[in-house]
Amino acid sequence: MAEKEIMLGNAAIARGAWEAGVKVSAAYPGTPSTEISENLVKYPDVYAEWSPNEKVAAEVAIGASMAGVRAMCSMKHVGLNVASDPLYSVSYIGVNGGLLFCVADDPGLYSSQNEQDTRLIGRSAHIPVLEPSDSQEAHDYTKLAFELSEKYDTPVILRTTTRIGHSQGTVELCDRCVPEDKPYERDIMKNVMMPGMAKGRHVYVEEREKRMSEDAASMEINRIEIGDTSIGFITSGVAYQYVKEVFPEASVLKLGLVYPLSEKLIKDFASQVDRLIIFEELEPFIETYVRSWGIACEGKELFTLQGEYSSNMLREKLKGEDIQYKGAEVPNRPPILCPGCPHRSTYYVLKKLGIHAAGDIGCYTLGAVAPLGVVDTTVCMGASISMLHGMEKAKGKDYIKKWVAVIGDSTFMHTGINSLEDLAYNRSTATVMILDNSTTGMTGHQDHAATGKTLDGTEVPAISIYKVCKAMNIENVVEVDAFDTKELERVIKEETARDELSVIIVCAPCALLKGQKFPYKVRPLPEKCKKCGMCLKPGCPAVKKKADGTIEIDDTLCNGCGLCVQLCNFGALERYEV
Amino acid sequence: MTRNVMIVGVGGQGTLLTSRILGGLMADAGYDVKISEVHGMAQRGGSVVTFVRYGEKVAEPIVEEGQADVLIAFERLEAMRYAHFLRKDGVLIVNDERIDPMPVVTGAAEYPEGILEELDKSYTVYSIDAMDEAKKLGNQRVFNLVVLGMAASHMDFTKEQWTKIIEKTVPPKTVDINIKAFEVGYTG
């Protein structure tokens, strides 16, 4: 019997890639894709790295493929936007060793800024898209992706969603089987995308797509399960599981290859069922094709364009069941900055000074909401810095004296660095705050070029953010301890007042980083407490108001950062060594 | 038949360890298992949910409203938020602890009083002050095993099956204290 293991979908992808003989993997962390690289790096004979961003990661994988080995990159859906420049052109070039883009969509926005549907990018880049519906398929389709990539001379996208990447299920394990490295041969007609060559390759891309859509009719992963023919579903991914849960007897066309689609297969299936339902999360992608072929079906008139699907949705819409289970009205519990988080003091000071922040992507985006309420904007990785520049050019240098850009160290290294280059070049007077907590926090603590460690834990010389800023000829670059609120306030006042570009690097490691020592905790001295509530303002979950108005400190949560102690004007909070 | 377990709590409370133990237990017992969990932003002190489903063949990875056989809540307010996911004959295990969400901290909302009494009217509720029990054992961090122990006493697996999987899952140095914590919850 084959060995079985319960695996996270993302771990199953890593396992599948390893079994398929992948030799090079590159990625930038992004929920819900991060664990692919974190698992892959544990296998022998694979090179796996964190790259500064998804574009770079994709190019590393393209280079490895061109050199003749199986290679992959992985990213979240919005990461593919960053990587789309190489993506669209490598579609023309094709591959030497199999080339896989693992892209994780996030319907329901568990940890993302939008709900974009990667299938549409596959279509516009003319790249086939596979979509698994559980961990076993995540494993199997990853292996298949490399075979299809080499067979059709195309990069392949493996599209997952949060429910696939972050669900665990049983996976049958196989041995690793490494195909022989392919020789590299110079071929500028294929590998150099100048207009003369790209014209020819565009013709090839269209032919390839036509061939794949014809072959899709007989691919095993596109499976017709004929049962009760009064109702038939075309579905893929986790949505397939909901159909099986509620309609185990119904007929189903389960698509594993969601782009390109086989008109023949779909017409064949449609002709066998009385009522055809398209059940797909997010965009009406399959539905649009089905309708364009003149096939009657139902889809988005029944099911939402937003969020995740569920089996109760099918019960309600198709079985007419009244899903009566309504939850109690209780206060929300939005995510918050952790106790001891170094971002909290930065936001406290900015709020005190009445300064707006152009924000970025990371834990520190939480500075937008109460009680901190400092971050005004969040668009995409790196945007804080360049947007503030746009504001200055729109309204003048005095207008942005009440503004700063805030960006984390990992996001700065990702694309913030390009934005800062623009400010240095185009005579900005903005103040940029790099909140350096020595990690990629929100995704679960991954290293990057400025932390001094690689994905496999090897220590390497860290790139100095300070020196990078200085190398851009920025005169005013200041490093401040995140927990020294007085100094932080002084520096922010000084730098925002200046008619020159400034960078303030606010330093203190993330409170959740492993290996840290927290030598202090805080205790209240109730007899000194004036019940003024100053210590409650930064919204630390460890600081609580008691019924009598005095303060209690939850010492299971307190990391002894001392922010509350600094804010108390009456000495009613005291830091002590533990 | 597929059985459904839900674990709810506050990001950072260690719900992922509990679901790993549950998943391992069910797989060792020969069931098909699917677990769905939350990573990323919600793990930063937000409301978090983990679904564990087991049976001969499991299709969907999530548990939906009205379907949970066992709901394990690591915090009172979260018990109230998700109680409607229980089946009528389901069991609700609650860690009797209060963690104020930010709207309560800022005064924008009030933490409901009498949650356990309210839940008791509609559901079969078992509660324990797991943090207090864990403190007595000298390690607050094992409170989640106390909660799991209480849940285990209402599920169809033997105590030996539980202890075996706990030994396999938790870090070797912490096996003894985790088993002790489990026992405290198990015997109630």
JSON list of C-alpha atoms in Angstrom, two decimals, chain A residues 6 8 31 35 110-111 133-135 162-163 166-170 238 241-242 244-246 308-313 315 323 325-338 344 362-363 365-366 370-371 441-445 512 536 538-541 543-545 554-557, chain B residues 2 9-11 16 19-20 23-24 26-27 31-49 51 53 57-62 64-67 75 77-78 80-81 84-88 97-106 109-112 131 135 140:
[
{"chain": "A", "resi": 6, "resn": "ILE", "atom": "CA", "xyz": [-2.48, 14.22, 5.85]},
{"chain": "A", "resi": 8, "resn": "LEU", "atom": "CA", "xyz": [-2.01, 20.94, 3.77]},
{"chain": "A", "resi": 31, "resn": "THR", "atom": "CA", "xyz": [-1.14, 34.25, 2.00]},
{"chain": "A", "resi": 35, "resn": "GLU", "atom": "CA", "xyz": [3.67, 27.23, 2.78]},
{"chain": "A", "resi": 110, "resn": "TYR", "atom": "CA", "xyz": [-9.11, 36.16, 4.28]},
{"chain": "A", "resi": 111, "resn": "SER", "atom": "CA", "xyz": [-5.85, 38.05, 3.90]},
{"chain": "A", "resi": 133, "resn": "SER", "atom": "CA", "xyz": [-10.16, 20.39, -5.65]},
{"chain": "A", "resi": 134, "resn": "ASP", "atom": "CA", "xyz": [-8.33, 18.89, -2.64]},
{"chain": "A", "resi": 135, "resn": "SER", "atom": "CA", "xyz": [-4.84, 18.07, -1.33]},
{"chain": "A", "resi": 162, "resn": "THR", "atom": "CA", "xyz": [-7.56, 29.55, 0.18]},
{"chain": "A", "resi": 163, "resn": "ARG", "atom": "CA", "xyz": [-9.77, 26.51, 0.83]},
{"chain": "A", "resi": 166, "resn": "HIS", "atom": "CA", "xyz": [-5.12, 25.90, 3.60]},
{"chain": "A", "resi": 167, "resn": "SER", "atom": "CA", "xyz": [-7.12, 22.69, 3.89]},
{"chain": "A", "resi": 168, "resn": "GLN", "atom": "CA", "xyz": [-5.58, 19.40, 4.85]},
{"chain": "A", "resi": 169, "resn": "GLY", "atom": "CA", "xyz": [-6.48, 16.07, 3.32]},
{"chain": "A", "resi": 170, "resn": "THR", "atom": "CA", "xyz": [-5.03, 12.65, 2.68]},
{"chain": "A", "resi": 238, "resn": "VAL", "atom": "CA", "xyz": [-13.40, 23.36, -4.02]},
{"chain": "A", "resi": 241, "resn": "GLN", "atom": "CA", "xyz": [-16.70, 19.30, -3.27]},
{"chain": "A", "resi": 242, "resn": "TYR", "atom": "CA", "xyz": [-19.80, 21.31, -2.32]},
{"chain": "A", "resi": 244, "resn": "LYS", "atom": "CA", "xyz": [-20.64, 16.27, -4.22]},
{"chain": "A", "resi": 245, "resn": "GLU", "atom": "CA", "xyz": [-21.72, 17.02, -0.66]},
{"chain": "A", "resi": 246, "resn": "VAL", "atom": "CA", "xyz": [-25.24, 18.15, -1.58]},
{"chain": "A", "resi": 308, "resn": "GLU", "atom": "CA", "xyz": [-16.56, 31.74, -1.03]},
{"chain": "A", "resi": 309, "resn": "TYR", "atom": "CA", "xyz": [-19.22, 29.26, -1.98]},
{"chain": "A", "resi": 310, "resn": "SER", "atom": "CA", "xyz": [-20.67, 26.63, 0.35]},
{"chain": "A", "resi": 311, "resn": "SER", "atom": "CA", "xyz": [-22.92, 23.61, 0.35]},
{"chain": "A", "resi": 312, "resn": "ASN", "atom": "CA", "xyz": [-25.61, 25.54, 2.22]},
{"chain": "A", "resi": 313, "resn": "MET", "atom": "CA", "xyz": [-25.68, 27.89, -0.78]},
{"chain": "A", "resi": 315, "resn": "ARG", "atom": "CA", "xyz": [-29.22, 23.73, -0.51]},
{"chain": "A", "resi": 323, "resn": "ILE", "atom": "CA", "xyz": [-31.19, 27.75, 6.01]},
{"chain": "A", "resi": 325, "resn": "TYR", "atom": "CA", "xyz": [-29.28, 29.05, 11.31]},
{"chain": "A", "resi": 326, "resn": "LYS", "atom": "CA", "xyz": [-28.61, 32.66, 12.14]},
{"chain": "A", "resi": 327, "resn": "GLY", "atom": "CA", "xyz": [-25.81, 33.64, 14.45]},
{"chain": "A", "resi": 328, "resn": "ALA", "atom": "CA", "xyz": [-26.18, 35.70, 17.61]},
{"chain": "A", "resi": 329, "resn": "GLU", "atom": "CA", "xyz": [-25.48, 39.42, 17.43]},
{"chain": "A", "resi": 330, "resn": "VAL", "atom": "CA", "xyz": [-22.07, 39.72, 19.03]},
{"chain": "A", "resi": 331, "resn": "PRO", "atom": "CA", "xyz": [-19.28, 42.30, 18.81]},
{"chain": "A", "resi": 332, "resn": "ASN", "atom": "CA", "xyz": [-16.87, 41.77, 15.91]},
{"chain": "A", "resi": 333, "resn": "ARG", "atom": "CA", "xyz": [-13.37, 40.60, 16.58]},
{"chain": "A", "resi": 334, "resn": "PRO", "atom": "CA", "xyz": [-11.22, 42.17, 13.88]},
{"chain": "A", "resi": 335, "resn": "PRO", "atom": "CA", "xyz": [-7.50, 41.35, 13.72]},
{"chain": "A", "resi": 336, "resn": "ILE", "atom": "CA", "xyz": [-5.30, 43.68, 15.78]},
{"chain": "A", "resi": 337, "resn": "LEU", "atom": "CA", "xyz": [-1.65, 44.47, 16.33]},
{"chain": "A", "resi": 338, "resn": "CYS", "atom": "CA", "xyz": [-0.18, 41.98, 18.83]},
{"chain": "A", "resi": 344, "resn": "ARG", "atom": "CA", "xyz": [1.84, 50.38, 17.87]},
{"chain": "A", "resi": 362, "resn": "GLY", "atom": "CA", "xyz": [1.51, 44.10, 5.93]},
{"chain": "A", "resi": 363, "resn": "CYS", "atom": "CA", "xyz": [0.47, 43.83, 9.58]},
{"chain": "A", "resi": 365, "resn": "THR", "atom": "CA", "xyz": [-2.15, 48.03, 7.51]},
{"chain": "A", "resi": 366, "resn": "LEU", "atom": "CA", "xyz": [-4.05, 47.42, 10.77]},
{"chain": "A", "resi": 370, "resn": "ALA", "atom": "CA", "xyz": [-9.63, 52.01, 15.61]},
{"chain": "A", "resi": 371, "resn": "PRO", "atom": "CA", "xyz": [-8.17, 52.86, 18.00]},
{"chain": "A", "resi": 441, "resn": "GLY", "atom": "CA", "xyz": [5.33, 39.56, 9.55]},
{"chain": "A", "resi": 442, "resn": "MET", "atom": "CA", "xyz": [1.81, 39.04, 8.31]},
{"chain": "A", "resi": 443, "resn": "THR", "atom": "CA", "xyz": [2.56, 35.92, 6.28]},
{"chain": "A", "resi": 444, "resn": "GLY", "atom": "CA", "xyz": [4.14, 34.20, 9.26]},
{"chain": "A", "resi": 445, "resn": "HIS", "atom": "CA", "xyz": [7.75, 35.38, 9.55]},
{"chain": "A", "resi": 512, "resn": "LEU", "atom": "CA", "xyz": [6.35, 37.10, 17.46]},
{"chain": "A", "resi": 536, "resn": "LEU", "atom": "CA", "xyz": [-5.53, 52.46, 26.80]},
{"chain": "A", "resi": 538, "resn": "PRO", "atom": "CA", "xyz": [-2.75, 52.62, 21.73]},
{"chain": "A", "resi": 539, "resn": "GLY", "atom": "CA", "xyz": [-5.12, 49.64, 22.01]},
{"chain": "A", "resi": 540, "resn": "CYS", "atom": "CA", "xyz": [-2.79, 47.04, 23.46]},
{"chain": "A", "resi": 541, "resn": "PRO", "atom": "CA", "xyz": [-4.78, 43.85, 24.16]},
{"chain": "A", "resi": 543, "resn": "VAL", "atom": "CA", "xyz": [-3.97, 46.59, 28.94]},
{"chain": "A", "resi": 544, "resn": "LYS", "atom": "CA", "xyz": [-7.51, 46.43, 30.28]},
{"chain": "A", "resi": 545, "resn": "LYS", "atom": "CA", "xyz": [-9.77, 48.77, 32.18]},
{"chain": "A", "resi": 554, "resn": "ASP", "atom": "CA", "xyz": [-2.94, 40.60, 31.42]},
{"chain": "A", "resi": 555, "resn": "ASP", "atom": "CA", "xyz": [0.43, 39.05, 32.07]},
{"chain": "A", "resi": 556, "resn": "THR", "atom": "CA", "xyz": [-0.26, 36.09, 29.79]},
{"chain": "A", "resi": 557, "resn": "LEU", "atom": "CA", "xyz": [-0.24, 38.63, 26.94]},
{"chain": "B", "resi": 2, "resn": "THR", "atom": "CA", "xyz": [-19.21, 12.27, 8.11]},
{"chain": "B", "resi": 9, "resn": "GLY", "atom": "CA", "xyz": [-11.05, 31.01, 19.22]},
{"chain": "B", "resi": 10, "resn": "VAL", "atom": "CA", "xyz": [-8.89, 34.09, 19.05]},
{"chain": "B", "resi": 11, "resn": "GLY", "atom": "CA", "xyz": [-5.90, 34.23, 16.68]},
{"chain": "B", "resi": 16, "resn": "LEU", "atom": "CA", "xyz": [-3.86, 25.03, 14.90]},
{"chain": "B", "resi": 19, "resn": "SER", "atom": "CA", "xyz": [-6.59, 20.69, 14.90]},
{"chain": "B", "resi": 20, "resn": "ARG", "atom": "CA", "xyz": [-3.33, 18.88, 14.15]},
{"chain": "B", "resi": 23, "resn": "GLY", "atom": "CA", "xyz": [-6.56, 15.30, 12.36]},
{"chain": "B", "resi": 24, "resn": "GLY", "atom": "CA", "xyz": [-3.84, 12.85, 13.38]},
{"chain": "B", "resi": 26, "resn": "MET", "atom": "CA", "xyz": [-8.82, 10.52, 13.01]},
{"chain": "B", "resi": 27, "resn": "ALA", "atom": "CA", "xyz": [-6.32, 9.50, 10.36]},
{"chain": "B", "resi": 31, "resn": "TYR", "atom": "CA", "xyz": [-10.86, 7.74, 8.61]},
{"chain": "B", "resi": 32, "resn": "ASP", "atom": "CA", "xyz": [-10.68, 10.03, 5.62]},
{"chain": "B", "resi": 33, "resn": "VAL", "atom": "CA", "xyz": [-10.01, 13.48, 7.11]},
{"chain": "B", "resi": 34, "resn": "LYS", "atom": "CA", "xyz": [-10.25, 17.04, 5.87]},
{"chain": "B", "resi": 35, "resn": "ILE", "atom": "CA", "xyz": [-9.21, 20.06, 7.91]},
{"chain": "B", "resi": 36, "resn": "SER", "atom": "CA", "xyz": [-9.65, 23.66, 6.91]},
{"chain": "B", "resi": 37, "resn": "GLU", "atom": "CA", "xyz": [-7.91, 26.41, 8.80]},
{"chain": "B", "resi": 38, "resn": "VAL", "atom": "CA", "xyz": [-7.19, 30.12, 8.79]},
{"chain": "B", "resi": 39, "resn": "HIS", "atom": "CA", "xyz": [-3.74, 31.61, 8.30]},
{"chain": "B", "resi": 40, "resn": "GLY", "atom": "CA", "xyz": [-2.66, 35.17, 7.63]},
{"chain": "B", "resi": 41, "resn": "MET", "atom": "CA", "xyz": [-4.29, 38.34, 8.86]},
{"chain": "B", "resi": 42, "resn": "ALA", "atom": "CA", "xyz": [-6.99, 36.80, 11.11]},
{"chain": "B", "resi": 43, "resn": "GLN", "atom": "CA", "xyz": [-4.26, 35.02, 13.08]},
{"chain": "B", "resi": 44, "resn": "ARG", "atom": "CA", "xyz": [-3.37, 38.47, 14.49]},
{"chain": "B", "resi": 45, "resn": "GLY", "atom": "CA", "xyz": [-5.89, 38.46, 17.31]},
{"chain": "B", "resi": 46, "resn": "GLY", "atom": "CA", "xyz": [-8.93, 38.04, 15.06]},
{"chain": "B", "resi": 47, "resn": "SER", "atom": "CA", "xyz": [-11.72, 35.51, 15.29]},
{"chain": "B", "resi": 48, "resn": "VAL", "atom": "CA", "xyz": [-10.40, 32.19, 13.94]},
{"chain": "B", "resi": 49, "resn": "VAL", "atom": "CA", "xyz": [-12.16, 29.01, 12.91]},
{"chain": "B", "resi": 51, "resn": "PHE", "atom": "CA", "xyz": [-13.02, 22.82, 10.63]},
{"chain": "B", "resi": 53, "resn": "ARG", "atom": "CA", "xyz": [-14.35, 16.56, 9.17]},
{"chain": "B", "resi": 57, "resn": "LYS", "atom": "CA", "xyz": [-15.06, 9.65, 2.40]},
{"chain": "B", "resi": 58, "resn": "VAL", "atom": "CA", "xyz": [-15.14, 13.39, 3.06]},
{"chain": "B", "resi": 59, "resn": "ALA", "atom": "CA", "xyz": [-16.00, 15.83, 0.26]},
{"chain": "B", "resi": 60, "resn": "GLU", "atom": "CA", "xyz": [-16.12, 19.45, 1.39]},
{"chain": "B", "resi": 61, "resn": "PRO", "atom": "CA", "xyz": [-13.48, 20.69, 3.83]},
{"chain": "B", "resi": 62, "resn": "ILE", "atom": "CA", "xyz": [-15.69, 23.11, 5.77]},
{"chain": "B", "resi": 64, "resn": "GLU", "atom": "CA", "xyz": [-21.47, 24.83, 7.77]},
{"chain": "B", "resi": 65, "resn": "GLU", "atom": "CA", "xyz": [-24.28, 26.24, 9.89]},
{"chain": "B", "resi": 66, "resn": "GLY", "atom": "CA", "xyz": [-26.26, 23.57, 11.72]},
{"chain": "B", "resi": 67, "resn": "GLN", "atom": "CA", "xyz": [-23.79, 20.77, 11.02]},
{"chain": "B", "resi": 75, "resn": "GLU", "atom": "CA", "xyz": [-13.25, 31.80, 24.38]},
{"chain": "B", "resi": 77, "resn": "LEU", "atom": "CA", "xyz": [-17.64, 35.32, 22.94]},
{"chain": "B", "resi": 78, "resn": "GLU", "atom": "CA", "xyz": [-16.41, 33.07, 20.14]},
{"chain": "B", "resi": 80, "resn": "MET", "atom": "CA", "xyz": [-21.59, 32.60, 21.14]},
{"chain": "B", "resi": 81, "resn": "ARG", "atom": "CA", "xyz": [-20.54, 33.77, 17.67]},
{"chain": "B", "resi": 84, "resn": "HIS", "atom": "CA", "xyz": [-25.43, 28.25, 15.46]},
{"chain": "B", "resi": 85, "resn": "PHE", "atom": "CA", "xyz": [-23.01, 26.00, 13.58]},
{"chain": "B", "resi": 86, "resn": "LEU", "atom": "CA", "xyz": [-23.98, 23.20, 16.01]},
{"chain": "B", "resi": 87, "resn": "ARG", "atom": "CA", "xyz": [-26.50, 20.50, 15.16]},
{"chain": "B", "resi": 88, "resn": "LYS", "atom": "CA", "xyz": [-29.46, 20.28, 17.50]},
{"chain": "B", "resi": 97, "resn": "GLU", "atom": "CA", "xyz": [-12.33, 32.81, 29.41]},
{"chain": "B", "resi": 98, "resn": "ARG", "atom": "CA", "xyz": [-12.99, 36.35, 28.32]},
{"chain": "B", "resi": 99, "resn": "ILE", "atom": "CA", "xyz": [-10.81, 38.11, 25.77]},
{"chain": "B", "resi": 100, "resn": "ASP", "atom": "CA", "xyz": [-12.09, 41.55, 24.87]},
{"chain": "B", "resi": 101, "resn": "PRO", "atom": "CA", "xyz": [-12.22, 42.31, 21.14]},
{"chain": "B", "resi": 102, "resn": "MET", "atom": "CA", "xyz": [-11.09, 45.77, 20.04]},
{"chain": "B", "resi": 103, "resn": "PRO", "atom": "CA", "xyz": [-14.63, 47.23, 19.74]},
{"chain": "B", "resi": 104, "resn": "VAL", "atom": "CA", "xyz": [-15.12, 46.36, 23.43]},
{"chain": "B", "resi": 105, "resn": "VAL", "atom": "CA", "xyz": [-11.71, 47.78, 24.39]},
{"chain": "B", "resi": 106, "resn": "THR", "atom": "CA", "xyz": [-12.49, 51.06, 22.64]},
{"chain": "B", "resi": 109, "resn": "ALA", "atom": "CA", "xyz": [-19.43, 47.65, 21.89]},
{"chain": "B", "resi": 110, "resn": "GLU", "atom": "CA", "xyz": [-20.12, 45.78, 25.11]},
{"chain": "B", "resi": 111, "resn": "TYR", "atom": "CA", "xyz": [-19.00, 42.30, 25.98]},
{"chain": "B", "resi": 112, "resn": "PRO", "atom": "CA", "xyz": [-22.21, 40.31, 26.47]},
{"chain": "B", "resi": 131, "resn": "MET", "atom": "CA", "xyz": [-6.41, 28.75, 32.02]},
{"chain": "B", "resi": 135, "resn": "LYS", "atom": "CA", "xyz": [-1.85, 27.59, 35.89]},
{"chain": "B", "resi": 140, "resn": "GLN", "atom": "CA", "xyz": [-0.44, 28.38, 31.17]}
]
